[in-house]
Amino acid sequence: MFQSLRYQINRTKNYDPAVHSVLEIALLYPHMKAMFFHRIAHCLYNWHLYFLARLISNIARFWVGIEIHPGAKIGKGLIIDHGMGVVIGETTIIGDDCIIYHGVTLGGTGKECGKRHPTLGNNVMIGAGAKVLGNIYLGHNSKVGANSVVTRDVCDNVSVVGIPAKPTKRTVLDDLCDCHKNKVK
């Protein structure tokens, strides 16, 4: 746990030029508090103590304005910049070193059962206000523009923008995109 915390602090320090001290990161950055509570809630959730897990996640949401379901699986180094209004659903899987800006929703469409939330690869960036919905996969190093709505898989190293989100630079035809092979079901 201390290695994870140290990694998170160093990642935040390297990411944010406004950082003045490690103490500031540990005590004042909302994503640090949200991730601390999520780790506890996620353990309780895995032990089938669902009520306690949800209670802790609700306390964290009230305190920092970031809602992370205890069932979500989150890799190391997640930064939630200005976190207010971020929602991360139950079956979401987030890879390592991702950046999520304020107002982002990683949610379901309401039409799926089982795995119903997105899976993010490593080094994914999601811009402010974006909505990523359904059991879709965002490939490694992909980027989602602010206020975009993503409902389809995004391949590795591709940036998408708009409603609905479309690639900014077409490097591969949609028909040939094989990013669905990496999708977790």
PDB file of C-alpha atoms in Angstrom:
ATOM      1  CA  MET A   1       0.000   0.000   0.000  1.00  0.00           C
ATOM      2  CA  PHE A   2       2.848   2.413   0.810  1.00  0.00           C
ATOM      3  CA  GLN A   3       4.516   1.686  -2.557  1.00  0.00           C
ATOM      4  CA  SER A   4       1.238   2.506  -4.289  1.00  0.00           C
ATOM      5  CA  LEU A   5       0.890   5.719  -2.297  1.00  0.00           C
ATOM      6  CA  ARG A   6       4.479   6.732  -3.054  1.00  0.00           C
ATOM      7  CA  TYR A   7       3.941   6.044  -6.762  1.00  0.00           C
ATOM      8  CA  GLN A   8       0.713   8.088  -6.739  1.00  0.00           C
ATOM      9  CA  ILE A   9       2.416  11.032  -5.022  1.00  0.00           C
ATOM     10  CA  ASN A  10       5.386  10.987  -7.421  1.00  0.00           C
ATOM     11  CA  ARG A  11       3.090  10.734 -10.431  1.00  0.00           C
ATOM     12  CA  THR A  12       1.042  13.700  -9.211  1.00  0.00           C
ATOM     13  CA  LYS A  13       4.216  15.708  -8.519  1.00  0.00           C
ATOM     14  CA  ASN A  14       5.494  15.048 -12.047  1.00  0.00           C
ATOM     15  CA  TYR A  15       2.101  15.801 -13.618  1.00  0.00           C
ATOM     16  CA  ASP A  16       1.094  19.025 -11.866  1.00  0.00           C
ATOM     17  CA  PRO A  17       3.411  22.055 -12.076  1.00  0.00           C
ATOM     18  CA  ALA A  18       1.379  23.801  -9.345  1.00  0.00           C
ATOM     19  CA  VAL A  19       2.519  21.347  -6.644  1.00  0.00           C
ATOM     20  CA  HIS A  20       4.426  22.947  -3.783  1.00  0.00           C
ATOM     21  CA  SER A  21       4.970  19.978  -1.477  1.00  0.00           C
ATOM     22  CA  VAL A  22       4.346  16.288  -0.930  1.00  0.00           C
ATOM     23  CA  LEU A  23       2.203  17.159   2.089  1.00  0.00           C
ATOM     24  CA  GLU A  24       0.002  19.311  -0.151  1.00  0.00           C
ATOM     25  CA  ILE A  25      -0.515  16.365  -2.521  1.00  0.00           C
ATOM     26  CA  ALA A  26      -1.247  13.887   0.250  1.00  0.00           C
ATOM     27  CA  LEU A  27      -3.709  16.068   2.142  1.00  0.00           C
ATOM     28  CA  LEU A  28      -5.253  18.486  -0.344  1.00  0.00           C
ATOM     29  CA  TYR A  29      -5.522  16.786  -3.737  1.00  0.00           C
ATOM     30  CA  PRO A  30      -9.028  15.286  -4.109  1.00  0.00           C
ATOM     31  CA  HIS A  31      -7.945  12.309  -6.209  1.00  0.00           C
ATOM     32  CA  MET A  32      -5.577  11.222  -3.442  1.00  0.00           C
ATOM     33  CA  LYS A  33      -8.422  11.106  -0.925  1.00  0.00           C
ATOM     34  CA  ALA A  34     -10.779   9.475  -3.416  1.00  0.00           C
ATOM     35  CA  MET A  35      -8.251   6.762  -4.245  1.00  0.00           C
ATOM     36  CA  PHE A  36      -7.458   6.153  -0.569  1.00  0.00           C
ATOM     37  CA  PHE A  37     -11.127   5.582   0.217  1.00  0.00           C
ATOM     38  CA  HIS A  38     -11.625   3.571  -2.955  1.00  0.00           C
ATOM     39  CA  ARG A  39      -8.856   1.131  -2.013  1.00  0.00           C
ATOM     40  CA  ILE A  40     -10.565   0.493   1.343  1.00  0.00           C
ATOM     41  CA  ALA A  41     -14.035   0.246  -0.196  1.00  0.00           C
ATOM     42  CA  HIS A  42     -12.770  -2.056  -2.956  1.00  0.00           C
ATOM     43  CA  CYS A  43     -11.300  -4.469  -0.376  1.00  0.00           C
ATOM     44  CA  LEU A  44     -14.591  -4.529   1.522  1.00  0.00           C
ATOM     45  CA  TYR A  45     -16.462  -5.054  -1.751  1.00  0.00           C
ATOM     46  CA  ASN A  46     -14.235  -8.021  -2.610  1.00  0.00           C
ATOM     47  CA  TRP A  47     -14.958  -9.470   0.852  1.00  0.00           C
ATOM     48  CA  HIS A  48     -18.709  -9.182   0.000  1.00  0.00           C
ATOM     49  CA  LEU A  49     -19.236  -6.476   2.626  1.00  0.00           C
ATOM     50  CA  TYR A  50     -21.246  -4.442   0.125  1.00  0.00           C
ATOM     51  CA  PHE A  51     -23.021  -2.147   2.568  1.00  0.00           C
ATOM     52  CA  LEU A  52     -19.805  -1.027   4.262  1.00  0.00           C
ATOM     53  CA  ALA A  53     -18.102  -0.624   0.884  1.00  0.00           C
ATOM     54  CA  ARG A  54     -20.917   1.586  -0.421  1.00  0.00           C
ATOM     55  CA  LEU A  55     -21.003   3.546   2.836  1.00  0.00           C
ATOM     56  CA  ILE A  56     -17.303   4.395   2.527  1.00  0.00           C
ATOM     57  CA  SER A  57     -17.651   5.302  -1.161  1.00  0.00           C
ATOM     58  CA  ASN A  58     -20.599   7.584  -0.306  1.00  0.00           C
ATOM     59  CA  ILE A  59     -18.602   9.322   2.423  1.00  0.00           C
ATOM     60  CA  ALA A  60     -15.780   9.865  -0.072  1.00  0.00           C
ATOM     61  CA  ARG A  61     -18.215  11.207  -2.688  1.00  0.00           C
ATOM     62  CA  PHE A  62     -19.672  13.646  -0.159  1.00  0.00           C
ATOM     63  CA  TRP A  63     -16.200  14.767   0.900  1.00  0.00           C
ATOM     64  CA  VAL A  64     -14.415  15.135  -2.455  1.00  0.00           C
ATOM     65  CA  GLY A  65     -17.144  15.124  -5.127  1.00  0.00           C
ATOM     66  CA  ILE A  66     -15.736  12.063  -6.907  1.00  0.00           C
ATOM     67  CA  GLU A  67     -17.982   8.999  -7.105  1.00  0.00           C
ATOM     68  CA  ILE A  68     -16.151   5.714  -7.559  1.00  0.00           C
ATOM     69  CA  HIS A  69     -18.158   2.519  -7.188  1.00  0.00           C
ATOM     70  CA  PRO A  70     -16.359   0.083  -4.858  1.00  0.00           C
ATOM     71  CA  GLY A  71     -16.473  -2.602  -7.566  1.00  0.00           C
ATOM     72  CA  ALA A  72     -14.402  -0.577 -10.050  1.00  0.00           C
ATOM     73  CA  LYS A  73     -10.900  -1.913 -10.724  1.00  0.00           C
ATOM     74  CA  ILE A  74      -8.320   0.852 -10.914  1.00  0.00           C
ATOM     75  CA  GLY A  75      -4.636   0.502 -11.791  1.00  0.00           C
ATOM     76  CA  LYS A  76      -1.808   2.525 -10.326  1.00  0.00           C
ATOM     77  CA  GLY A  77      -1.151   6.194 -10.977  1.00  0.00           C
ATOM     78  CA  LEU A  78      -4.683   7.419 -11.760  1.00  0.00           C
ATOM     79  CA  ILE A  79      -4.943  11.204 -11.680  1.00  0.00           C
ATOM     80  CA  ILE A  80      -8.379  12.789 -11.460  1.00  0.00           C
ATOM     81  CA  ASP A  81      -7.611  16.445 -12.146  1.00  0.00           C
ATOM     82  CA  HIS A  82     -10.029  18.871 -10.443  1.00  0.00           C
ATOM     83  CA  GLY A  83     -12.165  15.746  -9.780  1.00  0.00           C
ATOM     84  CA  MET A  84     -15.553  17.326  -9.055  1.00  0.00           C
ATOM     85  CA  GLY A  85     -18.374  15.453 -10.742  1.00  0.00           C
ATOM     86  CA  VAL A  86     -16.405  12.395 -11.870  1.00  0.00           C
ATOM     87  CA  VAL A  87     -18.451   9.174 -11.858  1.00  0.00           C
ATOM     88  CA  ILE A  88     -16.838   5.740 -12.259  1.00  0.00           C
ATOM     89  CA  GLY A  89     -19.229   2.788 -12.550  1.00  0.00           C
ATOM     90  CA  GLU A  90     -19.141  -0.638 -10.911  1.00  0.00           C
ATOM     91  CA  THR A  91     -17.656  -2.745 -13.711  1.00  0.00           C
ATOM     92  CA  THR A  92     -15.205  -0.115 -14.936  1.00  0.00           C
ATOM     93  CA  ILE A  93     -11.595  -1.229 -15.350  1.00  0.00           C
ATOM     94  CA  ILE A  94      -8.931   1.485 -15.518  1.00  0.00           C
ATOM     95  CA  GLY A  95      -5.344   0.734 -16.538  1.00  0.00           C
ATOM     96  CA  ASP A  96      -2.190   2.348 -15.187  1.00  0.00           C
ATOM     97  CA  ASP A  97      -1.245   6.041 -15.427  1.00  0.00           C
ATOM     98  CA  CYS A  98      -4.561   7.354 -16.747  1.00  0.00           C
ATOM     99  CA  ILE A  99      -5.738  10.966 -16.444  1.00  0.00           C
ATOM    100  CA  ILE A 100      -9.385  11.881 -16.011  1.00  0.00           C
ATOM    101  CA  TYR A 101     -10.557  15.499 -15.865  1.00  0.00           C
ATOM    102  CA  HIS A 102     -13.568  16.904 -13.997  1.00  0.00           C
ATOM    103  CA  GLY A 103     -17.120  16.021 -14.988  1.00  0.00           C
ATOM    104  CA  VAL A 104     -16.223  12.724 -16.680  1.00  0.00           C
ATOM    105  CA  THR A 105     -18.636   9.794 -16.546  1.00  0.00           C
ATOM    106  CA  LEU A 106     -17.459   6.220 -17.064  1.00  0.00           C
ATOM    107  CA  GLY A 107     -20.930   4.725 -17.066  1.00  0.00           C
ATOM    108  CA  GLY A 108     -23.335   2.260 -18.558  1.00  0.00           C
ATOM    109  CA  THR A 109     -25.979   2.680 -21.209  1.00  0.00           C
ATOM    110  CA  GLY A 110     -28.682   1.027 -19.119  1.00  0.00           C
ATOM    111  CA  LYS A 111     -29.109  -1.693 -21.747  1.00  0.00           C
ATOM    112  CA  GLU A 112     -26.393  -4.149 -20.721  1.00  0.00           C
ATOM    113  CA  CYS A 113     -26.012  -6.832 -18.072  1.00  0.00           C
ATOM    114  CA  GLY A 114     -22.785  -8.144 -16.566  1.00  0.00           C
ATOM    115  CA  LYS A 115     -19.809  -6.039 -17.710  1.00  0.00           C
ATOM    116  CA  ARG A 116     -21.570  -2.789 -18.550  1.00  0.00           C
ATOM    117  CA  HIS A 117     -18.958  -0.074 -18.039  1.00  0.00           C
ATOM    118  CA  PRO A 118     -15.833   0.891 -20.019  1.00  0.00           C
ATOM    119  CA  THR A 119     -12.352  -0.570 -19.864  1.00  0.00           C
ATOM    120  CA  LEU A 120      -9.440   1.852 -20.224  1.00  0.00           C
ATOM    121  CA  GLY A 121      -5.984   0.754 -21.320  1.00  0.00           C
ATOM    122  CA  ASN A 122      -2.814   2.335 -19.940  1.00  0.00           C
ATOM    123  CA  ASN A 123      -2.019   6.056 -20.361  1.00  0.00           C
ATOM    124  CA  VAL A 124      -5.546   7.019 -21.419  1.00  0.00           C
ATOM    125  CA  MET A 125      -6.569  10.683 -21.112  1.00  0.00           C
ATOM    126  CA  ILE A 126     -10.239  11.680 -20.876  1.00  0.00           C
ATOM    127  CA  GLY A 127     -11.074  15.383 -21.225  1.00  0.00           C
ATOM    128  CA  ALA A 128     -13.428  17.400 -19.027  1.00  0.00           C
ATOM    129  CA  GLY A 129     -17.113  16.563 -19.287  1.00  0.00           C
ATOM    130  CA  ALA A 130     -16.643  13.532 -21.538  1.00  0.00           C
ATOM    131  CA  LYS A 131     -19.056  10.607 -21.263  1.00  0.00           C
ATOM    132  CA  VAL A 132     -17.703   7.126 -21.955  1.00  0.00           C
ATOM    133  CA  LEU A 133     -20.636   4.738 -21.941  1.00  0.00           C
ATOM    134  CA  GLY A 134     -21.111   0.994 -22.155  1.00  0.00           C
ATOM    135  CA  ASN A 135     -18.895  -2.072 -22.279  1.00  0.00           C
ATOM    136  CA  ILE A 136     -16.337  -0.526 -24.598  1.00  0.00           C
ATOM    137  CA  TYR A 137     -12.542  -0.491 -24.712  1.00  0.00           C
ATOM    138  CA  LEU A 138     -10.342   2.613 -24.911  1.00  0.00           C
ATOM    139  CA  GLY A 139      -6.931   1.518 -26.155  1.00  0.00           C
ATOM    140  CA  HIS A 140      -3.549   2.329 -24.671  1.00  0.00           C
ATOM    141  CA  ASN A 141      -2.437   5.963 -25.131  1.00  0.00           C
ATOM    142  CA  SER A 142      -5.847   6.994 -26.479  1.00  0.00           C
ATOM    143  CA  LYS A 143      -7.334  10.422 -25.823  1.00  0.00           C
ATOM    144  CA  VAL A 144     -10.952  11.555 -25.520  1.00  0.00           C
ATOM    145  CA  GLY A 145     -11.668  15.241 -26.132  1.00  0.00           C
ATOM    146  CA  ALA A 146     -13.631  17.411 -23.717  1.00  0.00           C
ATOM    147  CA  ASN A 147     -17.422  16.925 -23.765  1.00  0.00           C
ATOM    148  CA  SER A 148     -17.195  14.017 -26.198  1.00  0.00           C
ATOM    149  CA  VAL A 149     -19.605  11.089 -25.980  1.00  0.00           C
ATOM    150  CA  VAL A 150     -17.896   7.748 -26.620  1.00  0.00           C
ATOM    151  CA  THR A 151     -20.046   4.657 -27.208  1.00  0.00           C
ATOM    152  CA  ARG A 152     -17.703   2.612 -29.422  1.00  0.00           C
ATOM    153  CA  ASP A 153     -14.249   1.077 -28.946  1.00  0.00           C
ATOM    154  CA  VAL A 154     -11.236   3.341 -29.461  1.00  0.00           C
ATOM    155  CA  CYS A 155      -8.014   1.805 -30.783  1.00  0.00           C
ATOM    156  CA  ASP A 156      -4.550   2.309 -29.275  1.00  0.00           C
ATOM    157  CA  ASN A 157      -2.932   5.719 -29.924  1.00  0.00           C
ATOM    158  CA  VAL A 158      -6.116   7.288 -31.319  1.00  0.00           C
ATOM    159  CA  SER A 159      -7.730  10.578 -30.254  1.00  0.00           C
ATOM    160  CA  VAL A 160     -11.500  10.974 -30.519  1.00  0.00           C
ATOM    161  CA  VAL A 161     -13.737  14.056 -30.269  1.00  0.00           C
ATOM    162  CA  GLY A 162     -17.355  14.982 -30.774  1.00  0.00           C
ATOM    163  CA  ILE A 163     -20.851  13.662 -30.260  1.00  0.00           C
ATOM    164  CA  PRO A 164     -20.677  10.847 -31.123  1.00  0.00           C
ATOM    165  CA  ALA A 165     -16.903  10.660 -30.742  1.00  0.00           C
ATOM    166  CA  LYS A 166     -14.926  10.077 -33.931  1.00  0.00           C
ATOM    167  CA  PRO A 167     -11.173   9.811 -34.556  1.00  0.00           C
ATOM    168  CA  THR A 168      -9.432  13.126 -35.187  1.00  0.00           C
ATOM    169  CA  LYS A 169      -6.955  11.545 -37.558  1.00  0.00           C
ATOM    170  CA  ARG A 170      -7.966   8.416 -39.397  1.00  0.00           C
ATOM    171  CA  THR A 171      -5.056   6.022 -39.331  1.00  0.00           C
ATOM    172  CA  VAL A 172      -7.059   2.825 -39.639  1.00  0.00           C
ATOM    173  CA  LEU A 173     -10.458   2.241 -41.211  1.00  0.00           C
ATOM    174  CA  ASP A 174     -13.126   1.525 -38.598  1.00  0.00           C
ATOM    175  CA  ASP A 175     -13.720  -1.843 -40.289  1.00  0.00           C
ATOM    176  CA  LEU A 176     -10.098  -2.869 -39.816  1.00  0.00           C
ATOM    177  CA  CYS A 177      -9.774  -1.724 -36.220  1.00  0.00           C
ATOM    178  CA  ASP A 178      -9.009  -4.788 -34.165  1.00  0.00           C
ATOM    179  CA  CYS A 179      -8.951  -3.096 -30.769  1.00  0.00           C
ATOM    180  CA  HIS A 180     -11.922  -5.225 -29.716  1.00  0.00           C
ATOM    181  CA  LYS A 181      -9.490  -8.142 -29.257  1.00  0.00           C
ATOM    182  CA  ASN A 182      -8.210  -6.444 -26.084  1.00  0.00           C
ATOM    183  CA  LYS A 183     -11.697  -5.890 -24.711  1.00  0.00           C
ATOM    184  CA  VAL A 184     -12.465  -7.470 -21.351  1.00  0.00           C
ATOM    185  CA  LYS A 185     -15.838  -9.191 -21.246  1.00  0.00           C
TER     186      LYS A 185
END
